[in-house]
Every structure is written in C-alpha cells, then in structure tokens.
C-alpha cells in the first residue's frame, strides 16, 4: 500500500512517518485552499495572505490527522497491541497495527476514539474561532480556525460511516463481533458494507465527472477505489490469517528440496537447475552443510561467457533473510515472504537445512482449508 516513507519524529514512542504520496496531497490542499476556498470566502486580501492561510490550513489538517491516529494508537497500546507507528498517506492517516485487535471491546474503544478525537479537536478550533471573532482577530486567522473546525467535523462524520475499514466500520464490526462472538462473520458483514460504500463513492465520482466537476469527481472515485480494495483485502487477510494460525511451517515444507552442490559451475546451474526447475533461488550445499544461497540476481552479474569458469560457491550469498525455523507459525512465514518478496523460504534447524516452504504450498493448503470449512 505504501511507497517511500520519510520518518518525521517520535511521539511518545510512536514513529510518525509520511508516505511520499502525502506531499503531493499537501501541495494540492494548500493550493485548493489558497486559490479556491479562502479566495472564494474572503475577498480583498493580498495574494500572499491566501497562500499563508493555505499553508496554515494544510499544516493544521496535518496536525489534526496525526492527533486522530495518535489517539487510536494510545488506546491500542493500552489494550496491549503492538503498534508499528503512524503513517500519513494520500487518503489521510493510518495507525498501523501489527495484528488484529484481541477482543471486540478493545476494537470498539480503539475505533470510537478516532471520530471522538476529531470532534474534540474540531470543537477546540471552533471555540478559538468564536473567541477570535468576538475579539476582532484578523480575518485570515479566523478563516483558518473556522476551516479547521469544519474539516475536523467532516473527518469525524466521514469516519463514522459504518464501512470497514473506516472507524465506523470497525465500530460496527466490534459490536457484531461482541454480539455473536464470531469475528470472521463480523468482518465479512462490515467489509461487505465497506466495499458497497466504496462502489457508491465510485459511482458518485463518475457522475460528478460527467456533470463537469472533474477534480472533485476524480477525488471521490479514487477514495471509493481505495475503500473497496481495502475492505476486500482486510477480509481476505483475516480469512488467511485465521486459516494459517497455529499451523507450523514444518507441515507445509518439502523435506527433500532441490539443492545445488558448491562445486557446480554457473553454466550447469543455469542449464540443469534454473531452466529445469524454474526457481529463482537454490540453497548451496557443501558436504551436507548449507553454505549459502544462489539466486538469478547473482548469476546475472557475471557475463554469460564466463559462466563455465565460475562455481556457485564463489558467487553465492548468505541466505539470512530467507531462513525460517520449522516450528514457526505459517502466518509468520507468509509475512516474511510478503516483506522480502521471496516466494521460497529455507527451513533451517540448528544450522541444518531440513526443507523448503513455498508460497504455492501455503496458498494451496489455504484454499483447501477455506473450501472445506467455509
Ligand atoms: Zn480513525
């Protein structure tokens, strides 16, 4: 979901990061506030004042979103959930969770605090606005506080729509989960509403574009697409996690994997292994001991005509990032594949290669289990 991220600062132990996509949005928001909303609402100010107001409005929105996600994170931490930090991206912010909430109650409080925090901060901006208006503060200052009061109320409202994974959808899921004690069913219902709401926004977006409001329409369209995908993915991930949870890697591994002897030349490797088995990575063995991994990436670095002169042991690298223990949970194996992009992991016990586990095997098991138990 994320591209390149930049770490900003640490807030009480939570790392706050921005995704590069947010910078584009920050510029767009500043521009549409300066050249659009503020110019339309307040007449006769010097041009640079509109830009200052735009920057202040965007920064205020930025701070408000961090506050919203920070409140989610604090409550989550209170319930003992590991939190990975807060990331701001194109559609707002996320407090990244390492796992699903432990109980329905935990999820309810974690979710409900989001809209409440937006209402709270919006209320504070509204009071400042009222105070400033009575006290005759400069128009640009009142303009910005009024905008921040309004945008936070809007954020609270949007987040209360019961469309998973929006906060409102999480509140709905926690209530359903608490009622029936079935998290999977609760997730299915709330994520179905989530993708339904996504489709609704997509249609609204298309209608807006047809009516001539191109930018606004595109915006609704993109948010709709994002919500629909996020809703579907969260349900699939949950099903996957539930099916693989508690299953050890040992169950899925191939105990007799194809290995390459250290003395094999690169030419033999390519002809007899890579083109034969179509794997990108092979473990390299010397006298029954794992000495490294050879991948197509390393082969590519050597000119083709030199392949017969080099042995795999010379160019093989360590395989530390592709190694997993046999008693590891299959969900962890999947997470590691996801993280490193490797579709095959070496199962190693006390320095000895005992098997290889592949994404294909994990997914094959998963589809059988879902089919039989659904
Ligand atoms: Zn939220």
Short mmCIF file of C-alpha atoms and ligand atoms in Angstrom, two decimals:
data_model
loop_
_atom_site.label_atom_id
_atom_site.label_comp_id
_atom_site.label_asym_id
_atom_site.label_seq_id
_atom_site.Cartn_x
_atom_site.Cartn_y
_atom_site.Cartn_z
CA UNK A 1 0.00 0.00 0.00
CA UNK A 2 2.89 2.33 0.70
CA UNK A 3 5.70 3.69 -1.39
CA UNK A 4 8.70 5.51 0.01
CA UNK A 5 8.25 6.82 3.54
CA UNK A 6 10.04 9.53 5.43
CA UNK A 7 10.37 9.43 9.21
CA UNK A 8 9.30 12.70 10.74
CA UNK A 9 9.53 12.39 14.52
CA UNK A 10 8.72 10.27 17.51
CA UNK A 11 5.61 10.99 19.54
CA UNK A 12 5.57 9.18 22.91
CA UNK A 13 7.13 6.09 21.39
CA UNK A 14 5.15 6.12 18.12
CA UNK A 15 7.11 6.84 14.99
CA UNK A 16 5.33 9.35 12.75
CA UNK A 17 6.10 8.87 9.04
CA UNK A 18 4.85 10.38 5.83
CA UNK A 19 4.43 8.50 2.61
CA UNK A 20 5.73 10.46 -0.39
CA UNK A 21 2.19 10.49 -1.79
CA UNK A 22 1.21 12.76 1.10
CA UNK A 23 3.50 15.53 -0.14
CA UNK A 24 1.54 15.70 -3.39
CA UNK A 25 -1.67 15.92 -1.36
CA UNK A 26 -0.23 18.57 0.97
CA UNK A 27 0.58 20.74 -2.06
CA UNK A 28 -2.87 20.10 -3.57
CA UNK A 29 -4.60 21.00 -0.31
CA UNK A 30 -2.56 24.18 0.12
CA UNK A 31 -3.30 25.17 -3.44
CA UNK A 32 -7.02 24.43 -3.32
CA UNK A 33 -7.36 26.30 -0.01
CA UNK A 34 -5.37 29.33 -1.19
CA UNK A 35 -6.71 29.60 -4.73
CA UNK A 36 -10.13 28.07 -4.05
CA UNK A 37 -11.87 28.10 -0.69
CA UNK A 38 -10.20 31.09 1.00
CA UNK A 39 -10.27 33.27 -2.12
CA UNK A 40 -13.96 32.45 -2.50
CA UNK A 41 -14.88 33.10 1.16
CA UNK A 42 -12.73 36.14 1.93
CA UNK A 43 -12.41 38.98 -0.56
CA UNK A 44 -9.79 41.66 -0.97
CA UNK A 45 -6.84 40.14 0.89
CA UNK A 46 -3.32 40.39 -0.56
CA UNK A 47 -2.44 37.29 -2.68
CA UNK A 48 0.37 36.16 -0.35
CA UNK A 49 -2.09 36.13 2.57
CA UNK A 50 -4.21 33.49 0.78
CA UNK A 51 -1.11 31.34 0.39
CA UNK A 52 -0.16 31.77 4.06
CA UNK A 53 -3.70 30.79 5.00
CA UNK A 54 -3.44 27.79 2.69
CA UNK A 55 -0.19 26.62 4.28
CA UNK A 56 -1.57 27.17 7.82
CA UNK A 57 -4.74 25.26 6.91
CA UNK A 58 -2.78 22.32 5.45
CA UNK A 59 -0.45 22.20 8.47
CA UNK A 60 -3.44 22.33 10.83
CA UNK A 61 -5.09 19.47 8.94
CA UNK A 62 -1.83 17.53 9.08
CA UNK A 63 -1.63 18.03 12.88
CA UNK A 64 -5.31 17.09 13.27
CA UNK A 65 -4.83 13.79 11.41
CA UNK A 66 -1.75 12.95 13.48
CA UNK A 67 -3.77 13.67 16.64
CA UNK A 68 -6.59 11.40 15.40
CA UNK A 69 -4.20 8.50 14.65
CA UNK A 70 -2.29 9.14 17.84
CA UNK A 71 -5.48 8.66 19.88
CA UNK A 72 -6.11 5.32 18.11
CA UNK A 73 -2.52 4.28 18.89
CA UNK A 74 -2.67 5.24 22.59
CA UNK A 75 -5.87 3.25 23.16
CA UNK A 76 -4.48 0.30 21.18
CA UNK A 77 -1.33 0.32 23.25
CA UNK A 78 -3.48 0.44 26.39
CA UNK A 79 -5.05 -2.85 25.24
CA UNK A 80 -1.60 -4.34 24.77
CA UNK A 81 -1.48 -4.24 20.97
CA UNK A 82 1.89 -3.80 19.29
CA UNK A 83 1.72 -0.63 17.18
CA UNK A 84 4.07 -0.02 14.29
CA UNK A 85 3.62 3.74 14.15
CA UNK A 86 1.58 6.34 12.32
CA UNK A 87 1.85 6.88 8.58
CA UNK A 88 0.26 9.71 6.65
CA UNK A 89 -0.52 8.87 3.06
CA UNK A 90 -2.61 10.09 0.15
CA UNK A 91 -6.01 9.37 1.76
CA UNK A 92 -5.21 10.51 5.28
CA UNK A 93 -3.53 8.60 8.05
CA UNK A 94 -3.25 5.11 9.46
CA UNK A 95 -2.20 3.87 12.86
CA UNK A 96 -0.50 0.67 11.78
CA UNK A 97 -1.37 -2.37 13.81
CA UNK A 98 0.85 -5.44 13.98
CA UNK A 99 -2.13 -7.70 14.50
CA UNK A 100 -5.93 -7.82 14.75
CA UNK A 101 -7.42 -6.37 17.96
CA UNK A 102 -7.51 -9.01 20.74
CA UNK A 103 -11.16 -8.54 21.73
CA UNK A 104 -14.35 -6.88 20.50
CA UNK A 105 -14.16 -4.46 23.41
CA UNK A 106 -10.61 -3.44 22.51
CA UNK A 107 -11.60 -2.83 18.92
CA UNK A 108 -14.64 -0.80 19.92
CA UNK A 109 -12.66 1.61 22.09
CA UNK A 110 -9.79 1.83 19.63
CA UNK A 111 -12.16 2.71 16.81
CA UNK A 112 -14.54 5.02 18.64
CA UNK A 113 -11.73 7.23 19.91
CA UNK A 114 -10.91 8.27 16.31
CA UNK A 115 -14.08 10.22 15.44
CA UNK A 116 -14.26 11.46 19.06
CA UNK A 117 -10.75 12.91 18.80
CA UNK A 118 -11.66 14.68 15.55
CA UNK A 119 -14.82 16.09 17.12
CA UNK A 120 -12.83 17.19 20.15
CA UNK A 121 -10.12 18.98 18.18
CA UNK A 122 -12.74 20.44 15.82
CA UNK A 123 -14.61 21.76 18.87
CA UNK A 124 -11.45 23.40 20.16
CA UNK A 125 -10.83 25.12 16.81
CA UNK A 126 -14.47 26.26 16.80
CA UNK A 127 -14.10 27.82 20.27
CA UNK A 128 -10.89 29.57 19.15
CA UNK A 129 -12.75 30.81 16.07
CA UNK A 130 -15.66 32.18 18.17
CA UNK A 131 -13.24 33.80 20.59
CA UNK A 132 -11.25 35.34 17.73
CA UNK A 133 -14.38 36.64 16.01
CA UNK A 134 -15.59 38.32 19.23
CA UNK A 135 -12.12 39.66 19.93
CA UNK A 136 -11.73 41.12 16.44
CA UNK A 137 -8.77 38.95 15.42
CA UNK A 138 -7.50 39.38 11.85
CA UNK A 139 -9.75 37.83 9.17
CA UNK A 140 -7.08 35.35 7.91
CA UNK A 141 -6.61 33.88 11.41
CA UNK A 142 -10.35 33.44 11.92
CA UNK A 143 -10.61 31.99 8.43
CA UNK A 144 -8.08 29.27 9.20
CA UNK A 145 -9.55 28.32 12.61
CA UNK A 146 -13.04 28.18 11.08
CA UNK A 147 -11.76 25.91 8.29
CA UNK A 148 -10.04 23.60 10.80
CA UNK A 149 -13.21 23.37 12.92
CA UNK A 150 -15.20 22.45 9.80
CA UNK A 151 -12.72 19.96 8.32
CA UNK A 152 -12.37 18.07 11.62
CA UNK A 153 -16.15 17.80 11.95
CA UNK A 154 -16.20 16.48 8.36
CA UNK A 155 -13.44 13.97 9.16
CA UNK A 156 -15.39 12.75 12.20
CA UNK A 157 -18.53 12.40 10.09
CA UNK A 158 -16.84 10.56 7.22
CA UNK A 159 -15.08 8.22 9.63
CA UNK A 160 -18.39 7.34 11.30
CA UNK A 161 -19.81 5.78 8.12
CA UNK A 162 -20.09 2.08 9.06
CA UNK A 163 -17.87 0.98 6.16
CA UNK A 164 -14.97 -1.22 7.21
CA UNK A 165 -12.02 -0.38 7.45
CA UNK A 166 -13.17 3.16 8.30
CA UNK A 167 -13.54 3.78 12.04
CA UNK A 168 -17.34 3.47 11.80
CA UNK A 169 -16.92 0.09 10.11
CA UNK A 170 -14.62 -1.01 12.92
CA UNK A 171 -17.20 0.12 15.49
CA UNK A 172 -19.83 -1.92 13.63
CA UNK A 173 -17.52 -4.93 13.43
CA UNK A 174 -16.76 -4.78 17.16
CA UNK A 175 -20.49 -4.65 18.01
CA UNK A 176 -21.33 -7.58 15.71
CA UNK A 177 -18.28 -9.45 16.96
CA UNK A 178 -19.35 -8.89 20.58
CA UNK A 179 -22.94 -9.98 19.84
CA UNK A 180 -22.18 -13.25 18.08
CA UNK A 181 -18.63 -13.92 19.26
CA UNK A 182 -17.70 -14.58 15.64
CA UNK A 183 -15.04 -12.22 14.36
CA UNK A 184 -14.96 -13.65 10.87
CA UNK A 185 -18.68 -13.17 10.33
CA UNK A 186 -18.49 -9.67 11.80
CA UNK A 187 -15.63 -8.82 9.45
CA UNK A 188 -17.48 -10.25 6.47
CA UNK A 189 -20.59 -8.16 7.14
CA UNK A 190 -18.74 -4.92 7.83
CA UNK A 191 -16.30 -5.30 4.96
CA UNK A 192 -19.19 -6.04 2.57
CA UNK A 193 -20.73 -2.74 3.65
CA UNK A 194 -17.24 -1.23 3.23
CA UNK A 195 -16.90 -2.32 -0.39
CA UNK A 196 -20.54 -1.32 -1.01
CA UNK A 197 -19.79 2.18 0.23
CA UNK A 198 -16.63 2.20 -1.92
CA UNK A 199 -18.71 1.34 -5.01
CA UNK A 200 -21.21 4.06 -4.07
CA UNK A 201 -18.36 6.64 -3.94
CA UNK A 202 -17.01 5.39 -7.29
CA UNK A 203 -20.44 5.90 -8.92
CA UNK A 204 -20.81 9.32 -7.29
CA UNK A 205 -17.36 10.22 -8.59
CA UNK A 206 -18.22 9.20 -12.16
CA UNK A 207 -21.49 11.19 -12.01
CA UNK A 208 -19.62 14.24 -10.73
CA UNK A 209 -17.08 13.98 -13.57
CA UNK A 210 -19.98 13.73 -16.08
CA UNK A 211 -21.51 16.84 -14.52
CA UNK A 212 -18.24 18.66 -15.23
CA UNK A 213 -16.72 18.62 -11.74
CA UNK A 214 -13.59 16.77 -12.81
CA UNK A 215 -11.30 17.25 -9.77
CA UNK A 216 -13.97 16.61 -7.14
CA UNK A 217 -15.28 13.62 -9.09
CA UNK A 218 -11.85 12.06 -9.52
CA UNK A 219 -11.30 12.50 -5.83
CA UNK A 220 -14.46 10.58 -4.86
CA UNK A 221 -13.63 7.96 -7.46
CA UNK A 222 -10.14 7.36 -6.01
CA UNK A 223 -11.31 7.28 -2.38
CA UNK A 224 -14.02 4.81 -3.43
CA UNK A 225 -11.49 2.57 -5.19
CA UNK A 226 -9.22 2.70 -2.17
CA UNK A 227 -12.02 1.81 0.26
CA UNK A 228 -13.33 -1.02 -1.87
CA UNK A 229 -9.87 -2.60 -2.19
CA UNK A 230 -9.04 -2.08 1.48
CA UNK A 231 -12.35 -3.66 2.58
CA UNK A 232 -11.87 -6.72 0.39
CA UNK A 233 -8.23 -7.16 1.33
CA UNK A 234 -8.86 -6.91 5.06
CA UNK A 235 -11.42 -9.69 4.86
CA UNK A 236 -9.17 -11.92 2.74
CA UNK A 237 -6.24 -11.31 5.06
CA UNK A 238 -8.33 -12.22 8.06
CA UNK A 239 -9.55 -15.46 6.47
CA UNK A 240 -5.97 -16.27 5.53
CA UNK A 241 -4.60 -15.47 8.96
CA UNK A 242 -7.31 -17.49 10.72
CA UNK A 243 -6.72 -20.50 8.46
CA UNK A 244 -2.93 -20.50 8.86
CA UNK A 245 -2.79 -19.52 12.53
CA UNK A 246 -1.29 -22.21 14.72
CA UNK A 247 -0.04 -24.26 11.76
CA UNK A 248 3.70 -24.84 11.84
CA UNK A 249 5.88 -24.35 8.78
CA UNK A 250 7.01 -27.99 9.22
CA UNK A 251 3.62 -29.15 7.90
CA UNK A 252 3.98 -27.38 4.57
CA UNK A 253 7.63 -27.80 3.80
CA UNK A 254 9.13 -30.06 1.20
CA UNK A 255 11.64 -32.13 3.20
CA UNK A 256 13.65 -33.06 0.09
CA UNK A 257 14.30 -29.77 -1.65
CA UNK A 258 16.42 -29.40 -4.75
CA UNK A 259 19.87 -28.21 -3.70
CA UNK A 260 22.99 -27.31 -5.63
CA UNK A 261 26.47 -28.63 -4.79
CA UNK A 262 29.07 -25.94 -4.10
CA UNK A 263 31.29 -27.12 -6.97
CA UNK A 264 28.61 -26.75 -9.67
CA UNK A 265 29.53 -24.23 -12.37
CA UNK A 266 27.21 -21.35 -13.19
CA UNK A 267 26.59 -22.82 -16.64
CA UNK A 268 25.49 -26.13 -15.10
CA UNK A 269 23.37 -24.22 -12.60
CA UNK A 270 21.52 -22.35 -15.36
CA UNK A 271 21.08 -25.36 -17.69
CA UNK A 272 20.41 -28.14 -15.18
CA UNK A 273 18.68 -26.30 -12.35
CA UNK A 274 17.25 -22.87 -13.20
CA UNK A 275 15.87 -23.82 -16.65
CA UNK A 276 14.78 -27.22 -15.38
CA UNK A 277 13.02 -26.33 -12.11
CA UNK A 278 12.19 -22.63 -12.83
CA UNK A 279 13.16 -21.47 -9.34
CA UNK A 280 14.93 -18.20 -8.78
CA UNK A 281 16.80 -19.33 -5.69
CA UNK A 282 18.62 -22.55 -4.74
CA UNK A 283 20.32 -23.47 -1.48
CA UNK A 284 24.01 -24.27 -1.95
CA UNK A 285 25.32 -27.34 -0.08
CA UNK A 286 28.84 -28.43 0.69
CA UNK A 287 29.18 -31.93 2.23
CA UNK A 288 25.61 -31.82 3.54
CA UNK A 289 26.05 -28.37 5.05
CA UNK A 290 24.16 -25.26 3.94
CA UNK A 291 26.80 -22.76 2.81
CA UNK A 292 24.68 -20.09 1.10
CA UNK A 293 22.04 -19.27 -1.46
CA UNK A 294 22.41 -18.69 -5.17
CA UNK A 295 19.85 -16.55 -6.96
CA UNK A 296 19.34 -15.49 -10.55
CA UNK A 297 20.34 -11.99 -9.46
CA UNK A 298 23.91 -13.12 -8.70
CA UNK A 299 24.15 -15.13 -11.90
CA UNK A 300 23.14 -12.07 -13.94
CA UNK A 301 26.09 -10.10 -12.60
CA UNK A 302 28.58 -12.48 -14.25
CA UNK A 303 28.96 -12.20 -18.06
CA UNK A 304 27.45 -15.17 -19.86
CA UNK A 305 30.71 -16.29 -21.48
CA UNK A 306 32.34 -16.63 -18.03
CA UNK A 307 29.63 -18.93 -16.64
CA UNK A 308 31.60 -22.17 -17.27
CA UNK A 309 34.58 -20.87 -15.27
CA UNK A 310 32.76 -19.84 -12.08
CA UNK A 311 31.45 -22.13 -9.39
CA UNK A 312 28.28 -21.32 -7.44
CA UNK A 313 30.17 -21.24 -4.12
CA UNK A 314 32.15 -18.20 -5.37
CA UNK A 315 29.10 -16.06 -6.09
CA UNK A 316 26.55 -17.44 -3.61
CA UNK A 317 25.45 -15.10 -0.84
CA UNK A 318 24.26 -15.72 2.69
CA UNK A 319 20.59 -16.60 2.92
CA UNK A 320 19.86 -14.99 6.26
CA UNK A 321 16.70 -13.21 5.11
CA UNK A 322 15.16 -16.35 3.59
CA UNK A 323 15.61 -18.58 6.63
CA UNK A 324 12.87 -19.74 8.96
CA UNK A 325 12.65 -22.32 11.77
CA UNK A 326 10.39 -25.41 11.35
CA UNK A 327 8.21 -24.55 14.34
CA UNK A 328 7.46 -21.03 13.09
CA UNK A 329 3.79 -20.16 12.61
CA UNK A 330 2.75 -20.26 8.95
CA UNK A 331 1.32 -16.73 9.26
CA UNK A 332 4.85 -15.54 10.09
CA UNK A 333 6.24 -17.32 7.02
CA UNK A 334 3.66 -15.56 4.89
CA UNK A 335 4.53 -12.21 6.46
CA UNK A 336 8.24 -12.82 5.77
CA UNK A 337 7.54 -13.70 2.11
CA UNK A 338 5.46 -10.56 1.87
CA UNK A 339 8.23 -8.47 3.35
CA UNK A 340 11.19 -9.85 1.36
CA UNK A 341 9.37 -10.74 -1.86
CA UNK A 342 10.85 -14.28 -1.73
CA UNK A 343 8.34 -16.97 -2.59
CA UNK A 344 10.51 -19.78 -1.17
CA UNK A 345 11.97 -19.92 2.32
CA UNK A 346 14.64 -22.27 3.65
CA UNK A 347 13.60 -24.17 6.74
CA UNK A 348 16.68 -24.48 8.93
CA UNK A 349 17.01 -26.28 12.25
CA UNK A 350 20.24 -25.88 14.23
CA UNK A 351 22.16 -24.82 11.13
CA UNK A 352 20.86 -27.77 9.11
CA UNK A 353 18.62 -27.40 6.06
CA UNK A 354 15.54 -29.53 6.74
CA UNK A 355 13.25 -28.34 3.95
CA UNK A 356 11.87 -25.55 1.79
CA UNK A 357 8.47 -23.92 2.17
CA UNK A 358 6.89 -22.16 -0.81
CA UNK A 359 4.13 -19.62 -1.21
CA UNK A 360 2.39 -22.02 -3.58
CA UNK A 361 2.19 -24.72 -0.88
CA UNK A 362 0.86 -22.28 1.70
CA UNK A 363 -1.79 -20.95 -0.67
CA UNK A 364 -2.73 -24.46 -1.80
CA UNK A 365 -3.35 -25.52 1.81
CA UNK A 366 -5.25 -22.31 2.41
CA UNK A 367 -7.65 -22.81 -0.47
CA UNK A 368 -8.36 -26.40 0.64
CA UNK A 369 -9.00 -25.35 4.20
CA UNK A 370 -11.26 -22.47 3.20
CA UNK A 371 -13.14 -24.72 0.78
CA UNK A 372 -13.72 -27.46 3.39
CA UNK A 373 -14.50 -25.27 6.36
CA UNK A 374 -16.35 -22.34 4.81
ZN1 LIG B 1 -9.53 6.74 12.58
#
